[in-house]
PDB file of C-alpha atoms in Angstrom:
ATOM      1  CA  ILE A   1      -0.047   0.193   0.193  1.00  0.00           C
ATOM      2  CA  VAL A   2       1.293   3.200  -1.193  1.00  0.00           C
ATOM      3  CA  GLY A   3      -0.011   6.346   0.602  1.00  0.00           C
ATOM      4  CA  LEU A   4      -0.281   9.774  -1.332  1.00  0.00           C
ATOM      5  CA  LEU A   5      -0.155  12.107   1.638  1.00  0.00           C
ATOM      6  CA  GLY A   6      -0.379  15.885   1.497  1.00  0.00           C
ATOM      7  CA  PRO A   7      -2.880  18.708   2.544  1.00  0.00           C
ATOM      8  CA  ASN A   8      -6.160  19.334   1.019  1.00  0.00           C
ATOM      9  CA  GLY A   9      -5.321  21.160  -2.560  1.00  0.00           C
ATOM     10  CA  ALA A  10      -1.838  19.647  -2.626  1.00  0.00           C
ATOM     11  CA  GLY A  11      -2.709  17.695  -5.874  1.00  0.00           C
ATOM     12  CA  LYS A  12      -3.828  14.189  -4.936  1.00  0.00           C
ATOM     13  CA  SER A  13      -7.052  14.142  -6.497  1.00  0.00           C
ATOM     14  CA  THR A  14      -5.768  15.575  -9.590  1.00  0.00           C
ATOM     15  CA  THR A  15      -2.815  13.099  -9.718  1.00  0.00           C
ATOM     16  CA  ILE A  16      -5.358  10.337  -9.227  1.00  0.00           C
ATOM     17  CA  LYS A  17      -7.472  11.565 -12.132  1.00  0.00           C
ATOM     18  CA  ILE A  18      -4.444  11.726 -14.329  1.00  0.00           C
ATOM     19  CA  LEU A  19      -3.270   8.322 -13.549  1.00  0.00           C
ATOM     20  CA  THR A  20      -6.785   6.872 -14.070  1.00  0.00           C
ATOM     21  CA  GLY A  21      -6.838   8.760 -17.595  1.00  0.00           C
ATOM     22  CA  PHE A  22      -9.781  11.212 -16.309  1.00  0.00           C
ATOM     23  CA  LEU A  23      -7.362  14.262 -16.773  1.00  0.00           C
ATOM     24  CA  HIS A  24      -4.469  14.943 -18.949  1.00  0.00           C
ATOM     25  CA  PRO A  25      -1.392  16.101 -17.679  1.00  0.00           C
ATOM     26  CA  ASP A  26       0.192  19.720 -18.605  1.00  0.00           C
ATOM     27  CA  ASP A  27       3.526  17.721 -18.979  1.00  0.00           C
ATOM     28  CA  GLY A  28       5.255  14.565 -18.768  1.00  0.00           C
ATOM     29  CA  VAL A  29       4.590  11.010 -19.166  1.00  0.00           C
ATOM     30  CA  VAL A  30       2.130   8.507 -17.138  1.00  0.00           C
ATOM     31  CA  GLU A  31       2.591   4.800 -17.312  1.00  0.00           C
ATOM     32  CA  ILE A  32       0.790   2.092 -15.545  1.00  0.00           C
ATOM     33  CA  ASP A  33       1.975  -1.386 -16.031  1.00  0.00           C
ATOM     34  CA  ASN A  34       4.169  -0.291 -18.763  1.00  0.00           C
ATOM     35  CA  LEU A  35       1.373   1.424 -20.667  1.00  0.00           C
ATOM     36  CA  ASP A  36       1.268   4.999 -21.616  1.00  0.00           C
ATOM     37  CA  VAL A  37      -2.085   6.213 -19.899  1.00  0.00           C
ATOM     38  CA  LEU A  38      -2.864   8.681 -22.718  1.00  0.00           C
ATOM     39  CA  SER A  39      -2.480   6.337 -25.673  1.00  0.00           C
ATOM     40  CA  ASN A  40      -3.820   3.622 -23.783  1.00  0.00           C
ATOM     41  CA  VAL A  41      -6.658   5.014 -21.442  1.00  0.00           C
ATOM     42  CA  LEU A  42      -9.134   2.024 -21.872  1.00  0.00           C
ATOM     43  CA  GLU A  43      -6.575  -0.789 -21.349  1.00  0.00           C
ATOM     44  CA  VAL A  44      -4.844   0.967 -18.671  1.00  0.00           C
ATOM     45  CA  GLN A  45      -8.601   1.592 -17.192  1.00  0.00           C
ATOM     46  CA  SER A  46      -9.428  -2.176 -17.557  1.00  0.00           C
ATOM     47  CA  ARG A  47      -6.120  -2.862 -15.122  1.00  0.00           C
ATOM     48  CA  ILE A  48      -6.843  -0.609 -12.404  1.00  0.00           C
ATOM     49  CA  GLY A  49      -9.705  -0.207  -9.874  1.00  0.00           C
ATOM     50  CA  TYR A  50     -10.856   3.119  -8.858  1.00  0.00           C
ATOM     51  CA  LEU A  51     -12.568   4.276  -5.799  1.00  0.00           C
ATOM     52  CA  SER A  52     -13.104   8.300  -6.278  1.00  0.00           C
ATOM     53  CA  GLU A  53     -13.737  10.433  -3.354  1.00  0.00           C
ATOM     54  CA  ASN A  54     -17.257  10.852  -3.997  1.00  0.00           C
ATOM     55  CA  THR A  55     -18.487   7.218  -5.377  1.00  0.00           C
ATOM     56  CA  PRO A  56     -20.739   7.738  -8.256  1.00  0.00           C
ATOM     57  CA  LEU A  57     -23.629   4.974  -7.323  1.00  0.00           C
ATOM     58  CA  TYR A  58     -26.918   4.376  -8.597  1.00  0.00           C
ATOM     59  CA  PRO A  59     -29.198   4.964  -5.364  1.00  0.00           C
ATOM     60  CA  ASN A  60     -32.217   3.174  -6.539  1.00  0.00           C
ATOM     61  CA  LEU A  61     -30.283  -0.029  -7.830  1.00  0.00           C
ATOM     62  CA  SER A  62     -29.857  -2.869  -5.321  1.00  0.00           C
ATOM     63  CA  VAL A  63     -26.257  -3.661  -4.233  1.00  0.00           C
ATOM     64  CA  GLN A  64     -26.304  -6.779  -6.494  1.00  0.00           C
ATOM     65  CA  SER A  65     -28.108  -5.128  -9.436  1.00  0.00           C
ATOM     66  CA  TYR A  66     -25.155  -2.507  -9.291  1.00  0.00           C
ATOM     67  CA  LEU A  67     -22.558  -4.811  -9.243  1.00  0.00           C
ATOM     68  CA  LYS A  68     -24.011  -6.835 -12.063  1.00  0.00           C
ATOM     69  CA  LEU A  69     -24.159  -3.266 -13.974  1.00  0.00           C
ATOM     70  CA  MET A  70     -20.612  -2.832 -13.173  1.00  0.00           C
ATOM     71  CA  ALA A  71     -19.482  -6.255 -14.357  1.00  0.00           C
ATOM     72  CA  ASP A  72     -21.587  -5.647 -17.497  1.00  0.00           C
ATOM     73  CA  MET A  73     -19.747  -2.248 -18.157  1.00  0.00           C
ATOM     74  CA  ARG A  74     -16.218  -3.632 -17.609  1.00  0.00           C
ATOM     75  CA  GLY A  75     -17.101  -6.494 -20.211  1.00  0.00           C
ATOM     76  CA  ILE A  76     -16.668  -9.377 -17.822  1.00  0.00           C
ATOM     77  CA  PRO A  77     -17.771 -12.410 -19.310  1.00  0.00           C
ATOM     78  CA  ARG A  78     -21.237 -13.447 -17.890  1.00  0.00           C
ATOM     79  CA  ASN A  79     -19.923 -16.864 -17.306  1.00  0.00           C
ATOM     80  CA  ASP A  80     -17.464 -15.331 -14.850  1.00  0.00           C
ATOM     81  CA  GLN A  81     -19.571 -12.623 -13.378  1.00  0.00           C
ATOM     82  CA  ARG A  82     -21.160 -14.595 -10.670  1.00  0.00           C
ATOM     83  CA  GLN A  83     -17.910 -15.973  -8.996  1.00  0.00           C
ATOM     84  CA  LEU A  84     -16.314 -12.555  -9.366  1.00  0.00           C
ATOM     85  CA  ILE A  85     -19.392 -10.643  -8.076  1.00  0.00           C
ATOM     86  CA  SER A  86     -19.393 -13.268  -5.205  1.00  0.00           C
ATOM     87  CA  GLU A  87     -15.897 -12.659  -4.136  1.00  0.00           C
ATOM     88  CA  ALA A  88     -16.269  -9.014  -4.187  1.00  0.00           C
ATOM     89  CA  ILE A  89     -19.076  -9.004  -1.859  1.00  0.00           C
ATOM     90  CA  HIS A  90     -17.447 -11.612   0.387  1.00  0.00           C
ATOM     91  CA  ALA A  91     -14.223  -9.336   0.406  1.00  0.00           C
ATOM     92  CA  THR A  92     -16.135  -6.259   1.298  1.00  0.00           C
ATOM     93  CA  GLY A  93     -18.643  -7.978   3.701  1.00  0.00           C
ATOM     94  CA  MET A  94     -21.760  -6.997   2.216  1.00  0.00           C
ATOM     95  CA  GLU A  95     -23.645 -10.378   1.920  1.00  0.00           C
ATOM     96  CA  PRO A  96     -26.378  -9.200   4.303  1.00  0.00           C
ATOM     97  CA  TYR A  97     -27.038  -6.130   2.023  1.00  0.00           C
ATOM     98  CA  LEU A  98     -27.322  -7.515  -1.442  1.00  0.00           C
ATOM     99  CA  THR A  99     -31.105  -6.711  -2.181  1.00  0.00           C
ATOM    100  CA  ARG A 100     -30.870  -3.623  -0.240  1.00  0.00           C
ATOM    101  CA  PRO A 101     -31.255  -0.349  -2.472  1.00  0.00           C
ATOM    102  CA  ILE A 102     -27.968   1.709  -2.427  1.00  0.00           C
ATOM    103  CA  ALA A 103     -30.044   4.436  -1.091  1.00  0.00           C
ATOM    104  CA  LYS A 104     -30.954   2.857   1.904  1.00  0.00           C
ATOM    105  CA  LEU A 105     -27.288   2.173   2.807  1.00  0.00           C
ATOM    106  CA  SER A 106     -25.062   4.072   5.375  1.00  0.00           C
ATOM    107  CA  LYS A 107     -22.200   6.192   4.139  1.00  0.00           C
ATOM    108  CA  GLY A 108     -19.856   3.470   5.360  1.00  0.00           C
ATOM    109  CA  LEU A 109     -21.717   0.691   3.506  1.00  0.00           C
ATOM    110  CA  ARG A 110     -21.858   2.947   0.428  1.00  0.00           C
ATOM    111  CA  GLN A 111     -17.965   3.225   0.406  1.00  0.00           C
ATOM    112  CA  ARG A 112     -17.967  -0.882   0.608  1.00  0.00           C
ATOM    113  CA  VAL A 113     -20.321  -0.924  -2.443  1.00  0.00           C
ATOM    114  CA  GLY A 114     -17.684   1.249  -4.071  1.00  0.00           C
ATOM    115  CA  LEU A 115     -14.810  -0.855  -3.208  1.00  0.00           C
ATOM    116  CA  ALA A 116     -16.844  -4.052  -4.273  1.00  0.00           C
ATOM    117  CA  GLN A 117     -16.902  -2.356  -7.806  1.00  0.00           C
ATOM    118  CA  ALA A 118     -13.448  -1.112  -7.702  1.00  0.00           C
ATOM    119  CA  ILE A 119     -12.068  -4.641  -6.663  1.00  0.00           C
ATOM    120  CA  LEU A 120     -14.811  -6.538  -9.063  1.00  0.00           C
ATOM    121  CA  HIS A 121     -12.322  -7.227 -12.057  1.00  0.00           C
ATOM    122  CA  LYS A 122      -9.302  -8.076  -9.858  1.00  0.00           C
ATOM    123  CA  PRO A 123      -7.176  -5.142 -10.865  1.00  0.00           C
ATOM    124  CA  LYS A 124      -3.537  -5.137 -10.277  1.00  0.00           C
ATOM    125  CA  LEU A 125      -3.735  -1.635  -9.026  1.00  0.00           C
ATOM    126  CA  LEU A 126      -6.459  -0.339  -6.693  1.00  0.00           C
ATOM    127  CA  ILE A 127      -6.603   3.704  -6.610  1.00  0.00           C
ATOM    128  CA  LEU A 128      -8.366   4.951  -3.592  1.00  0.00           C
ATOM    129  CA  ASP A 129      -9.308   8.851  -3.029  1.00  0.00           C
ATOM    130  CA  GLU A 130      -9.457   9.931   0.380  1.00  0.00           C
ATOM    131  CA  PRO A 131     -11.899   6.560   0.924  1.00  0.00           C
ATOM    132  CA  THR A 132     -12.608   7.549   4.725  1.00  0.00           C
ATOM    133  CA  ILE A 133     -13.699  11.039   4.268  1.00  0.00           C
ATOM    134  CA  GLY A 134     -17.003  11.655   5.887  1.00  0.00           C
ATOM    135  CA  LEU A 135     -17.008   8.234   7.571  1.00  0.00           C
ATOM    136  CA  ASP A 136     -17.982   7.984  11.361  1.00  0.00           C
ATOM    137  CA  PRO A 137     -15.064   6.359  13.775  1.00  0.00           C
ATOM    138  CA  ALA A 138     -16.375   2.813  13.736  1.00  0.00           C
ATOM    139  CA  GLN A 139     -16.901   2.976   9.653  1.00  0.00           C
ATOM    140  CA  VAL A 140     -13.396   4.419   9.247  1.00  0.00           C
ATOM    141  CA  VAL A 141     -11.981   1.403  11.249  1.00  0.00           C
ATOM    142  CA  ASP A 142     -14.179  -1.002   9.044  1.00  0.00           C
ATOM    143  CA  VAL A 143     -12.757   0.687   5.732  1.00  0.00           C
ATOM    144  CA  ARG A 144      -9.155   0.726   6.950  1.00  0.00           C
ATOM    145  CA  ASN A 145      -9.119  -2.947   7.856  1.00  0.00           C
ATOM    146  CA  LEU A 146     -10.850  -3.891   4.682  1.00  0.00           C
ATOM    147  CA  ILE A 147      -7.971  -1.673   2.778  1.00  0.00           C
ATOM    148  CA  ALA A 148      -5.516  -3.286   4.601  1.00  0.00           C
ATOM    149  CA  GLU A 149      -6.725  -6.617   3.760  1.00  0.00           C
ATOM    150  CA  ILE A 150      -6.979  -5.738   0.003  1.00  0.00           C
ATOM    151  CA  GLY A 151      -3.556  -4.492   0.157  1.00  0.00           C
ATOM    152  CA  LYS A 152      -2.381  -8.265   0.823  1.00  0.00           C
ATOM    153  CA  LYS A 153      -3.396  -9.067  -2.534  1.00  0.00           C
ATOM    154  CA  ARG A 154      -2.848  -6.269  -5.019  1.00  0.00           C
ATOM    155  CA  THR A 155      -1.028  -3.026  -5.045  1.00  0.00           C
ATOM    156  CA  VAL A 156      -2.838  -0.084  -3.461  1.00  0.00           C
ATOM    157  CA  LEU A 157      -2.510   3.606  -4.087  1.00  0.00           C
ATOM    158  CA  LEU A 158      -4.379   5.398  -1.136  1.00  0.00           C
ATOM    159  CA  SER A 159      -4.930   9.262  -1.282  1.00  0.00           C
ATOM    160  CA  THR A 160      -5.166  10.625   2.095  1.00  0.00           C
ATOM    161  CA  HIS A 161      -4.501  14.279   4.070  1.00  0.00           C
ATOM    162  CA  ILE A 162      -4.668  12.005   7.400  1.00  0.00           C
ATOM    163  CA  LEU A 163      -1.169  11.366   8.815  1.00  0.00           C
ATOM    164  CA  SER A 164      -2.427   8.455  10.958  1.00  0.00           C
ATOM    165  CA  GLU A 165      -4.103   6.871   8.352  1.00  0.00           C
ATOM    166  CA  ALA A 166      -0.925   6.677   6.143  1.00  0.00           C
ATOM    167  CA  GLN A 167       1.048   5.434   9.291  1.00  0.00           C
ATOM    168  CA  GLN A 168      -1.432   2.626  10.097  1.00  0.00           C
ATOM    169  CA  LEU A 169      -1.877   1.456   6.391  1.00  0.00           C
ATOM    170  CA  CYS A 170       0.890   2.238   4.443  1.00  0.00           C
ATOM    171  CA  ASP A 171       4.179   0.465   3.549  1.00  0.00           C
ATOM    172  CA  ARG A 172       5.646   3.365   1.614  1.00  0.00           C
ATOM    173  CA  VAL A 173       4.586   7.153   1.449  1.00  0.00           C
ATOM    174  CA  LEU A 174       4.599   9.843  -1.135  1.00  0.00           C
ATOM    175  CA  ILE A 175       4.255  13.459   0.298  1.00  0.00           C
ATOM    176  CA  ILE A 176       2.847  15.805  -2.166  1.00  0.00           C
ATOM    177  CA  ASN A 177       2.678  19.698  -2.001  1.00  0.00           C
ATOM    178  CA  LYS A 178       1.322  22.091  -4.657  1.00  0.00           C
ATOM    179  CA  GLY A 179       1.606  19.165  -7.129  1.00  0.00           C
ATOM    180  CA  LYS A 180       5.152  18.029  -6.560  1.00  0.00           C
ATOM    181  CA  ILE A 181       6.504  15.288  -4.370  1.00  0.00           C
ATOM    182  CA  VAL A 182       8.347  17.022  -1.555  1.00  0.00           C
ATOM    183  CA  ALA A 183       9.154  13.514   0.435  1.00  0.00           C
ATOM    184  CA  GLU A 184       8.878   9.874  -0.037  1.00  0.00           C
ATOM    185  CA  GLY A 185       9.773   6.879   2.068  1.00  0.00           C
ATOM    186  CA  THR A 186       8.422   4.692   4.568  1.00  0.00           C
ATOM    187  CA  PRO A 187       5.779   6.400   7.205  1.00  0.00           C
ATOM    188  CA  SER A 188       8.180   6.262  10.118  1.00  0.00           C
TER     189      SER A 188
END
């Protein structure tokens, strides 16, 4: 787990939007898995999972219906969908909420739905932009534990401005300010 740490306005979300192909950089080259993001946007996006700061969910859909929609949108073959959806649901602890409309879930549970869609296709890289913002203390603990578990199986880039979160979760930290890396190393 690599932390992208910095104060509000430091450029964390902008950096993530560039890495995910949603924004074009003013200068330089961005590569993920040896692919230039600008010339291979769809291929790069198929290899990453992304949870934005404000997860766009469809509130009228059930958890199960939403994950099915995301599987279809990702082009996951129908024969593989049941297994992958089941694994994502199990990994995020969403089993009790499968038929519940997303609108009826707490913010913490909605974050879990967002994480489930982000890991649905077993991406090599999971990018999380401020995943604990707005959660109550118990939800923060749950989401952090979930991120730690996910980090055992795949590379995670975690954007946060909370130093204790980076210290608790990250193996390596990049500190940015005004769009530039000002320090990097272990959390200690």
